[in-house]
Short mmCIF file of C-alpha atoms in Angstrom, two decimals:
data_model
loop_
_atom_site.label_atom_id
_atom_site.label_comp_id
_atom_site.label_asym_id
_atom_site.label_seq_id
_atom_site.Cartn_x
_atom_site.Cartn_y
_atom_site.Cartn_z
CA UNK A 3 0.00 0.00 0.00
CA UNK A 4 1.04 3.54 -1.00
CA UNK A 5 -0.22 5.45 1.65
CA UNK A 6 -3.67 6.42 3.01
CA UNK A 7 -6.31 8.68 1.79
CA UNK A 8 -5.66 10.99 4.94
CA UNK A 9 -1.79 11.05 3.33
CA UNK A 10 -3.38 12.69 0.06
CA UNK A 11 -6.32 15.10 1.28
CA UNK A 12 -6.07 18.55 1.64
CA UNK A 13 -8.30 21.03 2.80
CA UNK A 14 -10.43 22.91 -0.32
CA UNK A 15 -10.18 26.23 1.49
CA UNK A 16 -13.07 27.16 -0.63
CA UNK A 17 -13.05 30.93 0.59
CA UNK A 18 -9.17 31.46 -0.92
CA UNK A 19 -10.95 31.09 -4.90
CA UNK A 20 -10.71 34.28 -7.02
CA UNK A 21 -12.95 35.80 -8.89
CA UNK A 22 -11.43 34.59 -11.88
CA UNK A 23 -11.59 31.26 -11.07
CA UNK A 24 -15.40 31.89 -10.19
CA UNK A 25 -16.16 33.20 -12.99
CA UNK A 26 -14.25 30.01 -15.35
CA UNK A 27 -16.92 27.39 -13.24
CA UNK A 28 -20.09 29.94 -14.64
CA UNK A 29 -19.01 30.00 -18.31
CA UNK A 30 -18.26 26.30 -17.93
CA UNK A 31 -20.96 25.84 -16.28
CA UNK A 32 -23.91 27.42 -18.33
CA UNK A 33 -21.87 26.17 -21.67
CA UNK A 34 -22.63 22.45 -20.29
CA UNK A 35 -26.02 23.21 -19.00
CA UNK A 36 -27.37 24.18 -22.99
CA UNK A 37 -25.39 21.25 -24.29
CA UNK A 38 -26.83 18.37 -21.54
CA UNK A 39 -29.96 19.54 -21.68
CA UNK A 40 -31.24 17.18 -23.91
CA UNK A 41 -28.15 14.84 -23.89
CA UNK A 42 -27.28 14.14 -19.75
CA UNK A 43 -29.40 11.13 -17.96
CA UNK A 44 -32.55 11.67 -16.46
CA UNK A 45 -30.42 10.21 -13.34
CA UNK A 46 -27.53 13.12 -13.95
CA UNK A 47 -29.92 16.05 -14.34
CA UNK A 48 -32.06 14.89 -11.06
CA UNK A 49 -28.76 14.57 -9.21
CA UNK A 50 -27.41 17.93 -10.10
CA UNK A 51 -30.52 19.64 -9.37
CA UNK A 52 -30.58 17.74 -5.83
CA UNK A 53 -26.95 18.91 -5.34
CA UNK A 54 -27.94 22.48 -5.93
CA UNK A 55 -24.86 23.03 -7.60
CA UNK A 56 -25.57 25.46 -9.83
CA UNK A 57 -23.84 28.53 -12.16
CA UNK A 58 -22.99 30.97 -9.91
CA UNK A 59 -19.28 29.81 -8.64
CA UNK A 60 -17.13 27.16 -7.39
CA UNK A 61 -19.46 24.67 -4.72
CA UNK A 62 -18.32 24.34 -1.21
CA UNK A 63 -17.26 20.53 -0.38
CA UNK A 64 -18.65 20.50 3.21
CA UNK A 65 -22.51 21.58 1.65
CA UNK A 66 -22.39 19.00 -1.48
CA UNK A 67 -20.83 16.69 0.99
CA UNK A 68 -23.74 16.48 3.46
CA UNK A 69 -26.41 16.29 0.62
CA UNK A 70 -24.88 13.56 -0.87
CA UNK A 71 -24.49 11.80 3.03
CA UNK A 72 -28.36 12.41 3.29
CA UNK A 73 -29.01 11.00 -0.09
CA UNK A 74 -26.71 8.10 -0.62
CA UNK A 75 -23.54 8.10 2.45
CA UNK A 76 -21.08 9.47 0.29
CA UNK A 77 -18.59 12.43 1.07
CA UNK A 78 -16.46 14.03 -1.11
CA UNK A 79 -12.73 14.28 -0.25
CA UNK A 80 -10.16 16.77 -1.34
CA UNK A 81 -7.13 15.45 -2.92
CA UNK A 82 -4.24 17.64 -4.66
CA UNK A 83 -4.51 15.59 -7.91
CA UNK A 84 -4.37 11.95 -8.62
CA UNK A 85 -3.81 9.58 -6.35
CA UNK A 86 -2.24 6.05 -5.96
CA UNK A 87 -4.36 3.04 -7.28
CA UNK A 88 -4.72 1.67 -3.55
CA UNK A 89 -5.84 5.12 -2.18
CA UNK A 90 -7.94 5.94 -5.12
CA UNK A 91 -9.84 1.89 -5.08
CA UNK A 92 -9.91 2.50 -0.78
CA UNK A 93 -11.05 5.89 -0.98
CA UNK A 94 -14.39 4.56 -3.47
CA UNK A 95 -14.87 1.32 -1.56
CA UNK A 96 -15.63 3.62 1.12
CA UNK A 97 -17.69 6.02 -0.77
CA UNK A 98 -15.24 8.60 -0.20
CA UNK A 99 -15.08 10.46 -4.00
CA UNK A 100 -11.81 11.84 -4.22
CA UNK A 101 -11.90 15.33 -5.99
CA UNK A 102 -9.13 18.35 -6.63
CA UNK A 103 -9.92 21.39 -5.64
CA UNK A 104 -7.98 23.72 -8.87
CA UNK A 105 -9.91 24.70 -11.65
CA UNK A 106 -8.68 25.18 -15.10
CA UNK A 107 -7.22 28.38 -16.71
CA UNK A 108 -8.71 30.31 -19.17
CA UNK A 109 -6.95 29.32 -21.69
CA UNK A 110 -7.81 25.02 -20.99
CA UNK A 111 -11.38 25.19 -21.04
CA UNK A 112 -11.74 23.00 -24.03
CA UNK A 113 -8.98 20.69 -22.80
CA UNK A 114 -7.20 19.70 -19.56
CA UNK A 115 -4.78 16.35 -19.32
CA UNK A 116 -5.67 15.58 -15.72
CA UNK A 117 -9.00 15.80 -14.06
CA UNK A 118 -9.87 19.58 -12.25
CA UNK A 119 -12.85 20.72 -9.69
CA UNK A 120 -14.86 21.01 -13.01
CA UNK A 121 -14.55 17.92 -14.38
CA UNK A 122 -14.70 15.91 -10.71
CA UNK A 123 -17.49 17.80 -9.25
CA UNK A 124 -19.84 18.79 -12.32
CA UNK A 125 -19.32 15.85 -14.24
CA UNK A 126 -18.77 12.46 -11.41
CA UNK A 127 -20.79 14.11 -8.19
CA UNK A 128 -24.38 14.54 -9.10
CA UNK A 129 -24.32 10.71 -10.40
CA UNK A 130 -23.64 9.80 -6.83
CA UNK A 131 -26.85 10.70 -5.61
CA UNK A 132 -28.64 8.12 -7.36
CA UNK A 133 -28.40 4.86 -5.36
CA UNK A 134 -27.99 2.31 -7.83
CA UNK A 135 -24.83 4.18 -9.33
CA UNK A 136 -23.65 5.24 -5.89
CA UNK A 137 -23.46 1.45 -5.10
CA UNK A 138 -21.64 0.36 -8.23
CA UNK A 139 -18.97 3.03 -7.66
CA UNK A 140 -18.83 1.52 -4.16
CA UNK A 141 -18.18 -2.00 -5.57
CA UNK A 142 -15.75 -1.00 -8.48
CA UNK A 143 -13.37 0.20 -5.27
CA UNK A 144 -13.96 -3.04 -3.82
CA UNK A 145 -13.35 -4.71 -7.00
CA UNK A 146 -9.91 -2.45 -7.49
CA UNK A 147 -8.47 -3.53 -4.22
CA UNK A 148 -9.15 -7.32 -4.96
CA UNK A 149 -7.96 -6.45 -8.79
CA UNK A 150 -4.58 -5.15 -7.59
CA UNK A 151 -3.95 -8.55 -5.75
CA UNK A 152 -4.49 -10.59 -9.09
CA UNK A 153 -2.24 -8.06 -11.45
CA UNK A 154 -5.52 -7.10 -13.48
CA UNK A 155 -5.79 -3.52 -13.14
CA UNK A 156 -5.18 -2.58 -16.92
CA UNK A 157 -8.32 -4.58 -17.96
CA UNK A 158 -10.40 -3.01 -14.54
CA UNK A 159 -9.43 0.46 -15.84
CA UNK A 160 -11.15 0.08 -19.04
CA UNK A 161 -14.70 -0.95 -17.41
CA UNK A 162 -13.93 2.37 -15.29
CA UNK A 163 -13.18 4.52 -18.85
CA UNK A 164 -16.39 2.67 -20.54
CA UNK A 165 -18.77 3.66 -17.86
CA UNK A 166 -18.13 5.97 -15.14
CA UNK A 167 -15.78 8.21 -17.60
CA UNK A 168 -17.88 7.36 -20.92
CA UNK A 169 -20.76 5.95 -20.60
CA UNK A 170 -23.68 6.00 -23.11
CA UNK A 171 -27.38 4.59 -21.59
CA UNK A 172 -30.35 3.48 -24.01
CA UNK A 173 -33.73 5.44 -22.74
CA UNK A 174 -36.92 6.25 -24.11
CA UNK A 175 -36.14 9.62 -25.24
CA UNK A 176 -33.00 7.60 -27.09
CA UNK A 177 -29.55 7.72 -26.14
CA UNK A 178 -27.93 9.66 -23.29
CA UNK A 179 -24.74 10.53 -21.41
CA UNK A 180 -24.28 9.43 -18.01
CA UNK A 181 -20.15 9.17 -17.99
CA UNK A 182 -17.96 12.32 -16.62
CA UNK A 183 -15.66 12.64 -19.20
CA UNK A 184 -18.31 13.19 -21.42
CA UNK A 185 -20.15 15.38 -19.38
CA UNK A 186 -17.58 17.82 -18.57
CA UNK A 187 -16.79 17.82 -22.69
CA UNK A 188 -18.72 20.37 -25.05
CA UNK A 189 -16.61 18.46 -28.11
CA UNK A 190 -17.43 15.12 -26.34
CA UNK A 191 -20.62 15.40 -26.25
CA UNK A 192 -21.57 16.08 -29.73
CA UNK A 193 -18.94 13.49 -31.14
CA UNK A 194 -20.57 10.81 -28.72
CA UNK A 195 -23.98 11.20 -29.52
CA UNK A 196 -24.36 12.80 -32.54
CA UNK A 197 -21.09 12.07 -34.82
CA UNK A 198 -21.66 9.03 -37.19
CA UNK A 199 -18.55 8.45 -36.49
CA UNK A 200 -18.25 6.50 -33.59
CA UNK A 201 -19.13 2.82 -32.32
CA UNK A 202 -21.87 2.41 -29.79
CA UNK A 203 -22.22 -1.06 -28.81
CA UNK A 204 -24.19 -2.42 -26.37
CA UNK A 205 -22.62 -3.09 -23.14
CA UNK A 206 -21.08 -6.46 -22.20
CA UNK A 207 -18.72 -7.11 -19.50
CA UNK A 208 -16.17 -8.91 -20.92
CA UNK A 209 -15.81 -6.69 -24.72
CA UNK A 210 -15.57 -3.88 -22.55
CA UNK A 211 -12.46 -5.69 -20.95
CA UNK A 212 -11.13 -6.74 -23.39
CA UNK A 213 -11.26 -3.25 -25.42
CA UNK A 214 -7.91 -0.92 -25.41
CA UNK A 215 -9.12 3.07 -25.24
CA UNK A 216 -7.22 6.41 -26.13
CA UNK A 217 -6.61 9.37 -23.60
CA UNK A 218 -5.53 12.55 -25.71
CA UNK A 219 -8.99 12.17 -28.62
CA UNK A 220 -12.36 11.59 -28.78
CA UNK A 221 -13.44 8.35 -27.95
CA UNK A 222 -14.03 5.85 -31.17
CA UNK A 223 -16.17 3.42 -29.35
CA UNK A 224 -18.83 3.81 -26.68
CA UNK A 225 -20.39 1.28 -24.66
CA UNK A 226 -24.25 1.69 -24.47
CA UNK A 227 -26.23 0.10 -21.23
CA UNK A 228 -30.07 -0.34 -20.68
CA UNK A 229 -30.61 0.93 -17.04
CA UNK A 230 -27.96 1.21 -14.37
CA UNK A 231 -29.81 -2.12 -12.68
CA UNK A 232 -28.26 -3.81 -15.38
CA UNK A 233 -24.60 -2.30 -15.28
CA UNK A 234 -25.00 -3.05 -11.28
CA UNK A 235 -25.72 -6.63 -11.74
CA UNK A 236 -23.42 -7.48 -14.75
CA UNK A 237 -20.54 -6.39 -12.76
CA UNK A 238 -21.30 -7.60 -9.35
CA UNK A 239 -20.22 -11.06 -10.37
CA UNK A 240 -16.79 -12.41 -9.18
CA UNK A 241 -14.30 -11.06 -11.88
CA UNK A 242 -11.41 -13.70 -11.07
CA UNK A 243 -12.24 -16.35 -13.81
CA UNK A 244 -13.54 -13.83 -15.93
CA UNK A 245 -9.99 -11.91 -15.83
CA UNK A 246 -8.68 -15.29 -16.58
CA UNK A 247 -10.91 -16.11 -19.55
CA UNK A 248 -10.63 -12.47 -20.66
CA UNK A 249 -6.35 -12.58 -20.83
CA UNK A 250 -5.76 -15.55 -22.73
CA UNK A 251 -7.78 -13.51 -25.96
CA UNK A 252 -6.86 -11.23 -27.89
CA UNK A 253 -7.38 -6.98 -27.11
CA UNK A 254 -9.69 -4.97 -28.93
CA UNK A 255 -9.34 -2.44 -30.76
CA UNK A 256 -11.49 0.72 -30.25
CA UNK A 257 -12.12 0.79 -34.30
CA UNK A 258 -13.54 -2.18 -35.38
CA UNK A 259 -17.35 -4.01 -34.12
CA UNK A 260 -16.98 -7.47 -33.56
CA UNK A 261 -19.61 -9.80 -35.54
CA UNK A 262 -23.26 -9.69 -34.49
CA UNK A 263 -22.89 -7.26 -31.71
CA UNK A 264 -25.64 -4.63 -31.25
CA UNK A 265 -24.84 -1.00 -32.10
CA UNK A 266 -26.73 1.89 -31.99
CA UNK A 267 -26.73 4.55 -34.62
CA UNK A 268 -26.06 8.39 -34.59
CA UNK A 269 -28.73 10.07 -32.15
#
């Protein structure tokens, strides 16, 4: 083990934000807010509204922390940046979210390398206060900790990237976002829903292990699910012999379909 999570926090010290840094979370803010509003979950839009965060600055960890106790008996804890695996896999399987506290610059609001208040808070938080996600974020920790024993972590990462990062759900009203990375994208967004140029494939547990992803472009496959009931109980399993069946075959690429999977076209 690395360390523990009380190695890593710091305090937010939410009064020390500037203006400036105020006033990047509102035009961030009400730039997402016309692009999800026909895009985002059902499940995201309730939980942001519940949250209360809103446009007019930077939230304050201690309020969105004891709405999302109430709600579901997670907390939000301030980290500096990233953390190790073992914190980071601890830290969920406690339903402690770990968030920074910086915002972007100006000049990075289309695009920042490593996660900021932004893209933790606006895009992961307000899916926490809907119980059957705030459980399966509990379990993925769980399943980290028992995934760093058995060496397996690159093919746990990608279920993480598919879903809780960029995730795609099937609903009435068609196909929505539910996963941060998208959320917290303007470009994302459009390319993931809208773009023809994309895969969206329905979700199955081991493709989406067995499929590589890129960090620095838009995604070129998505992984669509039918409820979050059905994400819950497709990963609740025990993912030792699946992690065994899932290493001796080949990776895929995030270019090609495989034959007679189910894909979803261009919203």
């Amino acid at each position: 083990m690395s360390g523990s999570l009380k190695d890593h926090t710091v305090e937010q010290n939410w009064p020390a934000y500037t203006e400036d840094e105020h006033a990047i979370w509102r035009l961030l803010f009400e730039r997402q807010q016309k692009l999800l509003k026909r895009r985002a979950c059902r499940e995201y839009l309730d939980g942001l509204q519940g949250l209360g965060v809103a446009a007019h600055g930077i939230p304050d960890f201690r309020r969105l922390s004891d709405i999302l106790d109430r709600a579901t008996g997670w907390r939000i804890a301030p980290v500096a940046g990233l953390v190790p695996d073992d914190v980071f896999f601890a830290c969920l399987a406690s339903r402690r979210f770990p968030s920074t506290c910086f915002i972007r610059r100006a000049d990075q609001l289309d695009y920042l390398q490593e996660p900021d208040i932004f893209h933790d808070v606006y895009g992961h938080v307000p899916m926490l206060m809907n119980p059957v996600f705030a459980d399966y974020m509990q379990a993925y920790g769980e399943g980290g900790l028992k995934a760093q024993r058995r060496n397996a972590l690159e093919l746990l990462a990608r279920l993480y990237w598919y879903t809780v990062e960029f995730g795609l759900i099937d609903t009435r009203h068609g196909l929505r976002v539910y996963g941060a990375g998208i959320m917290s994208s303007p470009g994302e967004i459009e390319h993931s829903l809208t773009s023809p140029a994309p895969l969206r494939i329905g979700f199955d547990l081991r493709r989406v292990l067995r499929t590589v992803y890129e960090i620095d472009d838009f995604q070129r496959t998505y992984f669509v699910i039918d409820s979050f009931a059905q994400l819950f109980e497709q990963t609740a399993q025990d993912f030792s012999p699946i992690y065994e069946q899932v290493s001796r075959l080949p990776a895929c690429t995030p270019d090609r379909a495989l034959p007679g999977e189910r894909q979803f076209p261009a919203g």
